mmCIF file of C-alpha atoms in Angstrom:
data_model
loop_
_atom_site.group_PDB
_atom_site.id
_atom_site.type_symbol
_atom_site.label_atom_id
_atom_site.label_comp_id
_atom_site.label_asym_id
_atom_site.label_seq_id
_atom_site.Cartn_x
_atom_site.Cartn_y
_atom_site.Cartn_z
ATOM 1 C CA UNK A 78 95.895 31.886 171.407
ATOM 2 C CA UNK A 79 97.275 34.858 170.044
ATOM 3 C CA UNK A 80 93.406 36.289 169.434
ATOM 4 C CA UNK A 81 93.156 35.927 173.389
ATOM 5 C CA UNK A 82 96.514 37.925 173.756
ATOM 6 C CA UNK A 83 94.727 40.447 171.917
ATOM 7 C CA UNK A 84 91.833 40.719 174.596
ATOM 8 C CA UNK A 85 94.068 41.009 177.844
ATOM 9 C CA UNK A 86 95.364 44.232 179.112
ATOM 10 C CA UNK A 87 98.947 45.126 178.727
ATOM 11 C CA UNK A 88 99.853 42.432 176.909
ATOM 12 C CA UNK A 89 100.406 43.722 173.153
ATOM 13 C CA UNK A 90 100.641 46.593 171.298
ATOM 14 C CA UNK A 91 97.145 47.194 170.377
ATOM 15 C CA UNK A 92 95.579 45.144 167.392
ATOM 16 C CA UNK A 93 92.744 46.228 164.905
ATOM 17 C CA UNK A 94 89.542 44.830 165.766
ATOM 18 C CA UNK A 95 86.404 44.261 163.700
ATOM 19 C CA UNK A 96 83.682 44.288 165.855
ATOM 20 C CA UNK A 97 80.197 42.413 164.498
ATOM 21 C CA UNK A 98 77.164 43.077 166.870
ATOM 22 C CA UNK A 99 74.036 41.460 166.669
ATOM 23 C CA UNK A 100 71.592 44.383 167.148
ATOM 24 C CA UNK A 101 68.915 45.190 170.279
ATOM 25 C CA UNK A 102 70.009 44.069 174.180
ATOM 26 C CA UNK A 103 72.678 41.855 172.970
ATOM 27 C CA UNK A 104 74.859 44.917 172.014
ATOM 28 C CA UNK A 105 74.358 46.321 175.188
ATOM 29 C CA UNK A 106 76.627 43.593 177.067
ATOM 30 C CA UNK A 107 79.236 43.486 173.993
ATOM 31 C CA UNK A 108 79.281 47.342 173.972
ATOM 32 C CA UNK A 109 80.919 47.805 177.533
ATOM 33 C CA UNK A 110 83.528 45.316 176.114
ATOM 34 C CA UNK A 111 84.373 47.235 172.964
ATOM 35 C CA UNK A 112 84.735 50.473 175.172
ATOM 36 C CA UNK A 113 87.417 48.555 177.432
ATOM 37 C CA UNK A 114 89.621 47.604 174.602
ATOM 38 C CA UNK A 115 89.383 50.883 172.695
ATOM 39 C CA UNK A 116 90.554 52.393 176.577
ATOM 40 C CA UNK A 117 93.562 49.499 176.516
ATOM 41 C CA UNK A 118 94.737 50.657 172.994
ATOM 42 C CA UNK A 119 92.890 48.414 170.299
ATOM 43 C CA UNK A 120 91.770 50.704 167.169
ATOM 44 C CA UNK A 121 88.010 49.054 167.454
ATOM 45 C CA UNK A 122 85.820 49.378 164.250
ATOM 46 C CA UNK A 123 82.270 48.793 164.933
ATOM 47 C CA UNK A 124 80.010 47.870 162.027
ATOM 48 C CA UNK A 125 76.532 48.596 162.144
ATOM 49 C CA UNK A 126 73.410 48.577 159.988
ATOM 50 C CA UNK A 127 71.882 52.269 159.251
ATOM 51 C CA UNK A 128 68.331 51.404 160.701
ATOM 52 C CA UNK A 129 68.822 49.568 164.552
ATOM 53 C CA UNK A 130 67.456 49.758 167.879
ATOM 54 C CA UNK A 131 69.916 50.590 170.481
ATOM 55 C CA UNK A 132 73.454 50.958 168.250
ATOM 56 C CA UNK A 133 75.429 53.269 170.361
ATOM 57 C CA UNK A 134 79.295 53.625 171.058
ATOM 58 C CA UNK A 135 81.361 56.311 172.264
ATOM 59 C CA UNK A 136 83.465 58.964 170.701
ATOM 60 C CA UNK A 137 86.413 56.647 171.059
ATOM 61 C CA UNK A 138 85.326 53.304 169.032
ATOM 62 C CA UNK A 139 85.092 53.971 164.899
ATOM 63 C CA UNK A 140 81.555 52.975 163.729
ATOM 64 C CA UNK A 141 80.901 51.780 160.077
ATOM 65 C CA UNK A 142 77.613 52.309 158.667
ATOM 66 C CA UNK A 143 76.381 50.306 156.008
ATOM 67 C CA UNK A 144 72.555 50.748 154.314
ATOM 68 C CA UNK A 145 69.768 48.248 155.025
ATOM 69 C CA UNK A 146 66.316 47.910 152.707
ATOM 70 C CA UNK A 147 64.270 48.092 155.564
ATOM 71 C CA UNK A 148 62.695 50.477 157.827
ATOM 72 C CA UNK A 149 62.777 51.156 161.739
ATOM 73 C CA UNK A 150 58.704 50.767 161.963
ATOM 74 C CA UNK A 151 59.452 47.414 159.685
ATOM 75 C CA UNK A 152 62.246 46.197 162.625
ATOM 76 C CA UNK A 153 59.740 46.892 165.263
ATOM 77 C CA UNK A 154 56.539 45.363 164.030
ATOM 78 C CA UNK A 155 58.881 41.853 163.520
ATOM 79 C CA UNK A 156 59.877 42.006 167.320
ATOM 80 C CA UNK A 157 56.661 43.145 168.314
ATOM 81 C CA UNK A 158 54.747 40.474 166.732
ATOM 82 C CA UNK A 159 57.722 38.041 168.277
ATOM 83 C CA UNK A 160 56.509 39.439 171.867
ATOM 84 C CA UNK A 161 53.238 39.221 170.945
ATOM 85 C CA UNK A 162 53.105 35.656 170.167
ATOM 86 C CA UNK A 163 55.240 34.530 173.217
ATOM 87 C CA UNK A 164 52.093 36.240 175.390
ATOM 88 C CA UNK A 165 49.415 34.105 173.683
ATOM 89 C CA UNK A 166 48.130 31.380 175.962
ATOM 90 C CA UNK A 167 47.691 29.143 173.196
ATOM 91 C CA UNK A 168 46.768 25.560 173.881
ATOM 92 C CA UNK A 169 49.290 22.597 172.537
ATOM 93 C CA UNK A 170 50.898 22.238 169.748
ATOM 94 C CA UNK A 171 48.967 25.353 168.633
ATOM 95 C CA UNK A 172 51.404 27.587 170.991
ATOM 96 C CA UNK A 173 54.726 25.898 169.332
ATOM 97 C CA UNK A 174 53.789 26.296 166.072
ATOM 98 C CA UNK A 175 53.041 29.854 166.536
ATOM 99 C CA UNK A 176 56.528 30.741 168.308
ATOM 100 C CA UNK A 177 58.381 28.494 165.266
ATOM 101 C CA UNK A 178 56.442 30.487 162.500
ATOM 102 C CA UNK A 179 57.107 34.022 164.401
ATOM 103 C CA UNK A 180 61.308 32.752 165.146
ATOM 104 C CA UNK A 181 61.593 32.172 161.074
ATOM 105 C CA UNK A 182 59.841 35.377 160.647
ATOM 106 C CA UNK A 183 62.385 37.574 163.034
ATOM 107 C CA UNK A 184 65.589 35.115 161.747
ATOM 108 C CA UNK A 185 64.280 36.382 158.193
ATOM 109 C CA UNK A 186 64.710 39.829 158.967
ATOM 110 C CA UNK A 187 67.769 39.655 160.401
ATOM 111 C CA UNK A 188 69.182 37.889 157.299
ATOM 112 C CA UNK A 189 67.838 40.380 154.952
ATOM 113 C CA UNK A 190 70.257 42.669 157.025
ATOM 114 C CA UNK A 191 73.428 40.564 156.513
ATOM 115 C CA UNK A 192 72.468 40.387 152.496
ATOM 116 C CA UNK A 193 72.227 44.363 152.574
ATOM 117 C CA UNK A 194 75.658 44.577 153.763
ATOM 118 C CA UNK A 195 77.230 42.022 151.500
ATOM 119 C CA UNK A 196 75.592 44.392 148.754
ATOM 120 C CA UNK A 197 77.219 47.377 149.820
ATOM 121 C CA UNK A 198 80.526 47.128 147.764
ATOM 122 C CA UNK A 199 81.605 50.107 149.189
ATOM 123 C CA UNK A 200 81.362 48.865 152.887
ATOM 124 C CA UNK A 201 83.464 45.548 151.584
ATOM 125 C CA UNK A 202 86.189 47.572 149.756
ATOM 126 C CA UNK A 203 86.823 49.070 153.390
ATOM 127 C CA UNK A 204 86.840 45.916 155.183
ATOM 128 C CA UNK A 205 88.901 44.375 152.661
ATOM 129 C CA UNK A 206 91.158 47.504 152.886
ATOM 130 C CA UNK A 207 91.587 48.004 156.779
ATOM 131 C CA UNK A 208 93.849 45.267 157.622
ATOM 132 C CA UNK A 209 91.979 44.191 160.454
ATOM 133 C CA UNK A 210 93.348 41.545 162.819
ATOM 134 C CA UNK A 211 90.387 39.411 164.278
ATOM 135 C CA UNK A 212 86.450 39.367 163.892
ATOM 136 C CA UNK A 213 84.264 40.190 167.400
ATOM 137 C CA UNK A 214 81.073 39.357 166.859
ATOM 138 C CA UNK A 215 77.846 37.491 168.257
ATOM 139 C CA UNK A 216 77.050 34.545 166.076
ATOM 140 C CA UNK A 217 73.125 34.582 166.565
ATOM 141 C CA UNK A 218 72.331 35.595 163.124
ATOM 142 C CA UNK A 219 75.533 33.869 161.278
ATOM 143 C CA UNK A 220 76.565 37.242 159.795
ATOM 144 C CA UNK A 221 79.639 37.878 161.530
ATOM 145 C CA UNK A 222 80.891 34.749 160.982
ATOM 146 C CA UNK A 223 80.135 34.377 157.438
ATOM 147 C CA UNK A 224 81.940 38.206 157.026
ATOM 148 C CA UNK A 225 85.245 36.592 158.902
ATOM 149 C CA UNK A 226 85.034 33.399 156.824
ATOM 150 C CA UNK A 227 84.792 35.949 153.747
ATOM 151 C CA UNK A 228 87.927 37.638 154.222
ATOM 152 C CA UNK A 229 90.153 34.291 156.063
ATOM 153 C CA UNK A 230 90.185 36.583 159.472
ATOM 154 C CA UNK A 231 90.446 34.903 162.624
ATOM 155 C CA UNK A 232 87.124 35.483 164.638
ATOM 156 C CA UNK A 233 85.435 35.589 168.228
ATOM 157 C CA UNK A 234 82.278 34.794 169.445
ATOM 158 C CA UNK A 235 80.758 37.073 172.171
ATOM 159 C CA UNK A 236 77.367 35.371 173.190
ATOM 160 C CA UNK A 237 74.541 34.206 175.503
ATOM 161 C CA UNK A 238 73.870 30.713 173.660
ATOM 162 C CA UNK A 239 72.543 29.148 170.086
ATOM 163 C CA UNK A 240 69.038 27.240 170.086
ATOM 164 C CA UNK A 241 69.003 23.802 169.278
ATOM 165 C CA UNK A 242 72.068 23.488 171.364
ATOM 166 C CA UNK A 243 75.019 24.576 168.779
ATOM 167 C CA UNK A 244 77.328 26.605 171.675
ATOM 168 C CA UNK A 245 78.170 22.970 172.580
ATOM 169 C CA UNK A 246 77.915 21.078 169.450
ATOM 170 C CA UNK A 247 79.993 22.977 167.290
ATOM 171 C CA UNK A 248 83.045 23.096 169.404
ATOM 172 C CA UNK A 249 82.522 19.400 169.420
ATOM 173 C CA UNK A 250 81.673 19.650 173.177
ATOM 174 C CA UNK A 251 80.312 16.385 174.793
ATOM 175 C CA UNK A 252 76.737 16.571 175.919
ATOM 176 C CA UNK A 253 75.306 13.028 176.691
ATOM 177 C CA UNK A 254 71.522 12.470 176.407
ATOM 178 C CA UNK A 255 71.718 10.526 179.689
ATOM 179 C CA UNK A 256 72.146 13.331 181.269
ATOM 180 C CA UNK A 257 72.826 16.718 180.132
ATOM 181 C CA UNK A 258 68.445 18.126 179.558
ATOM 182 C CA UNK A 259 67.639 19.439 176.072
ATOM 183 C CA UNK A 260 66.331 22.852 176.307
ATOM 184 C CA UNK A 261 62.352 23.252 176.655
ATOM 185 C CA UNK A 262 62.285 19.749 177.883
ATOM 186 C CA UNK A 263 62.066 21.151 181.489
ATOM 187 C CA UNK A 264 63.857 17.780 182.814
ATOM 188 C CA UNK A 265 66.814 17.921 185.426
ATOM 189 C CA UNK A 266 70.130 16.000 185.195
ATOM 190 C CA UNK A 267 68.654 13.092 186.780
ATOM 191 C CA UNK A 268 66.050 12.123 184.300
ATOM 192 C CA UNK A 269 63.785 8.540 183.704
ATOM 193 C CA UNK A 270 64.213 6.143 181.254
ATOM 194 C CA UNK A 271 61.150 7.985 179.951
ATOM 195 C CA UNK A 272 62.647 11.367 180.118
ATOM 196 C CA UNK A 273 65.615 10.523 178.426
ATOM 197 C CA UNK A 274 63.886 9.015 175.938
ATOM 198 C CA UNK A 275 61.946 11.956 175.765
ATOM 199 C CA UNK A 276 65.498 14.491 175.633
ATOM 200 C CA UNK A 277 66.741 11.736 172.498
ATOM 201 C CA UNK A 278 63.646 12.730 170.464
ATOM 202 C CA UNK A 279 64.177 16.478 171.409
ATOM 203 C CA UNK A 280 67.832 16.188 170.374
ATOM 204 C CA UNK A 281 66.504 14.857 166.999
ATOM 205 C CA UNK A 282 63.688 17.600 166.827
ATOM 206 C CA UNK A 283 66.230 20.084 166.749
ATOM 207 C CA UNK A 284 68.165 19.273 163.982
ATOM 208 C CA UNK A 285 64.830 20.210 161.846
ATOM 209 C CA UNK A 286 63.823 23.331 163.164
ATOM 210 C CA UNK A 287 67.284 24.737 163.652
ATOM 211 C CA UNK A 288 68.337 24.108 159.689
ATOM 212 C CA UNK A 289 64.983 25.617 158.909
ATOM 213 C CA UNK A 290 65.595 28.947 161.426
ATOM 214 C CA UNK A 291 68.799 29.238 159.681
ATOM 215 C CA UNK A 292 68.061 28.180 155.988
ATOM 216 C CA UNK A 293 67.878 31.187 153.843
ATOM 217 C CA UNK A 294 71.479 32.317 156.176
ATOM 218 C CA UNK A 295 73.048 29.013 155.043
ATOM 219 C CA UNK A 296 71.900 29.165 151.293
ATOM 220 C CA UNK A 297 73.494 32.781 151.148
ATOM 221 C CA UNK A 298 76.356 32.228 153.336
ATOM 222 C CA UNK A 299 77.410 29.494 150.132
ATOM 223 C CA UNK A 300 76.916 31.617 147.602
ATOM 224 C CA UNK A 301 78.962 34.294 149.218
ATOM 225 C CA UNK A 302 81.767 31.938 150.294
ATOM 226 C CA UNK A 303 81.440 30.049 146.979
ATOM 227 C CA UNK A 304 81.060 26.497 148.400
ATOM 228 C CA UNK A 305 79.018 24.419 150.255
ATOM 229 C CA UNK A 306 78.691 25.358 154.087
ATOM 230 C CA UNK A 307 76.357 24.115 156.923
ATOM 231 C CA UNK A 308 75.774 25.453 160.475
ATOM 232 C CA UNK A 309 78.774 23.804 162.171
ATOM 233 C CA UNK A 310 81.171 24.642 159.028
ATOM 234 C CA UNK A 311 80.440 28.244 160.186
ATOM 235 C CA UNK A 312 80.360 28.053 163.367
ATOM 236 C CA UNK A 313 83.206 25.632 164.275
ATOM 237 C CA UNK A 314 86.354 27.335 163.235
ATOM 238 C CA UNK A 315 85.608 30.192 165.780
ATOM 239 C CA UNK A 316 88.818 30.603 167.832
ATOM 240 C CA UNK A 317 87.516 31.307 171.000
ATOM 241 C CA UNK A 318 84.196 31.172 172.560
ATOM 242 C CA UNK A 319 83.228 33.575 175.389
ATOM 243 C CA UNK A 320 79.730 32.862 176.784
ATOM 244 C CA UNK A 321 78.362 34.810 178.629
ATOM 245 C CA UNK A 322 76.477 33.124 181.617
ATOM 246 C CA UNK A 323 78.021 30.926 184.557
ATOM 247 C CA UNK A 324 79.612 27.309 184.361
ATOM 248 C CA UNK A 325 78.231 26.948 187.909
ATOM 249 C CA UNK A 326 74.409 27.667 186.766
ATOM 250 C CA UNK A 327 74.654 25.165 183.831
ATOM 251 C CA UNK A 328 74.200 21.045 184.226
ATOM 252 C CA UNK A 329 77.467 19.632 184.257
ATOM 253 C CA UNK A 330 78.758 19.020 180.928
ATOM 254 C CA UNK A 331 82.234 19.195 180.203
ATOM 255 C CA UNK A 332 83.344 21.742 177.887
ATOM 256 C CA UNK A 333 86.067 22.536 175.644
ATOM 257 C CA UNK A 334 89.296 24.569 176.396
ATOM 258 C CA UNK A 335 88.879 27.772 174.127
ATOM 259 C CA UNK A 336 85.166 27.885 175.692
ATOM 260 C CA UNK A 337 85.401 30.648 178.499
ATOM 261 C CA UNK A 338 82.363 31.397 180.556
ATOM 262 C CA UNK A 339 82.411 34.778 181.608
ATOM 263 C CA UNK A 340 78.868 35.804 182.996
ATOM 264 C CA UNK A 341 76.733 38.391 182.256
ATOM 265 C CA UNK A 342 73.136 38.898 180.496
ATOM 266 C CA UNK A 343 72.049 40.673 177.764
ATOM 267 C CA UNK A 344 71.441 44.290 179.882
ATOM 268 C CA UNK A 345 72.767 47.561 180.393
ATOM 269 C CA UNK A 346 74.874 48.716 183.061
ATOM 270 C CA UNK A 347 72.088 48.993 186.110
ATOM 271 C CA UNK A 348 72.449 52.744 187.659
ATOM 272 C CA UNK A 349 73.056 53.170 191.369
ATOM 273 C CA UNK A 350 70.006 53.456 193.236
ATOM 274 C CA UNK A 351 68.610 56.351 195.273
ATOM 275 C CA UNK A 352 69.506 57.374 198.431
#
C-alpha cells in the first residue's frame, strides 16, 4: 500500500524511485509519468541501455546508462523484420509460424539487453548503493522484475498487457473459459459450445509458446537469482499493477484489488492541431 502512497501527490515526503522502461513507444506513455513524480518531489532514476530508440527524459529525472553488445542498425533490422512479417499475407499456418519465429527473434534481443546490464558490475554497485525505495518498470521483457527480485525491492508494473494472458493470471485473477475470449481467437463473451471449446485449446496453446517467448529470460533470470523461477514466480509478487487501457473496453472479468486500470496507449502526447 505504502508503494501506492508513494505515487499520489502530497502524500509523502518524496521516495527514491528506480524506474525500468521497456524501450521504443512503451516509454513514451511511462515517460510523462516519471516527469510528474520528479515535479511532486520523488528523486526518479531512470535506467537505460546505451543504444535505444526513443530514450528521452528531462533535465529533472537522473538517467543511468549502462552498455549493451549490440548496435542501433542491429535494434532496427529486429523490429523491422518484426513489421515486415506482420505485412506478409501468408496463407495458414504458414502466417503463424512466421510471426512466432520473428516474436522469439525480437524477445531474444531484448534479453541480450537485460544480460548486458547484469554484466555491468559497475551499473549494479550503483543500484546496490542508491538506496532506492521501489522498482517502476514495464514487465514485457522480465528485466525489471528480475532487477527488483535481485536486490528484495518492492516493484511496480506500468503496462499495456502480457501475451498468453499473464496480466490476469499472475495476480491469480479469475478468467473463466466459458466466457472471458482468449486473445486471437476473435470470439465474443457469448461463445458456442464449439467456441469455447475452441478458447480451452487456445488457453492450452499458450502455455507453449509463451514459456518458449520467454525461455532464454527464465533460464537467466535463475541463474541470476540463484534458484529456480518460472513466469508467474516473477511476475506475481509485483505490488501493484497499473494497466494501462480501460476496464470498460475489456470483457467482464473480475479483477484483483492492487490491479488499477488507468487508460492510455503506448503514444506520445498528441500536439494541438492547427488553427
Amino acid at each position: 500500500a505504502w508503494i501506492f502512497i508513494l505515487l499520489l501527490p502530497g502524500l509523502s515526503d518524496g521516495g527514491k524511485l528506480l524506474v525500468v522502461p521497456m524501450d521504443g513507444s512503451h516509454w513514451l506513455s511511462m515517460r510523462q509519468v516519471v516527469e510528474k513524480l520528479t515535479e511532486r518531489g520523488h528523486k526518479v532514476v531512470v535506467l537505460i541501455p546505451e543504444v535505444s530508440w526513443q530514450m528521452k527524459t528531462t533535465q529533472a529525472c537522473t538517467v543511468k546508462t549502462y552498455p549493451v553488445s549490440y548496435t542501433l542498425e542491429e535494434l532496427d533490422n529486429a523490429f523491422q523484420e518484426y513489421v515486415a512479417t506482420h505485412l506478409k499475407d501468408l496463407p495458414f499456418p504458414l502466417n503463424v509460424l512466421a510471426l512466432y519465429n520473428n516474436s522469439v527473434h525480437v524477445f531474444h534481443t531484448f534479453f541480450v539487453q537485460c544480460k548486458n546490464l547484469f554484466n555491468s558490475k559497475e551499473t549494479l554497485q550503483y543500484l546496490n548503493q542508491s538506496g532506492f525505495d521501489a522498482v517502476l518498470t514495464d514487465p514485457i521483457f522480465m528485466c525489471g522484475a528480475t532487477l527488483a527480485n535481485y536486490f528484495s525491492l518492492p516493484f511496480v508494473f506500468f503496462m499495456r498487457g502480457f501475451p498468453c494472458n499473464l496480466h490476469y493470471e499472475a495476480p491469480q485473477c479469475p478468467s473463466p473459459l466459458s466466457y472471458t475470449p482468449r486473445l486471437f481467437t476473435f470470439n465474443s463473451d457469448r461463445m458456442t459450445f464449439f467456441q469455447r471449446v475452441e478458447n480451452a485449446l487456445v488457453a492450452l496453446l499458450e502455455l507453449v509458446y509463451c514459456n518458449s517467448f520467454y525461455e532464454d529470460m527464465i533460464k537467466f533470470s535463475s541463474e541470476v537469482l540463484q534458484r529456480d523461477v518460472s513466469l508467474l514466480d516473477l511476475l506475481n509478487s509485483a505490488s501493484i499493477w497499473l494497466l494501462r487501457f480501460d476496464f470498460v473496453f475489456e470483457y467482464v472479468r473480475p479483477v484483483m484489488p492492487n490491479m488499477v486500470f488507468i487508460g492510455g496507449i503506448n503514444c506520445a502526447q498528441r500536439k494541438p492541431l492547427c488553427k
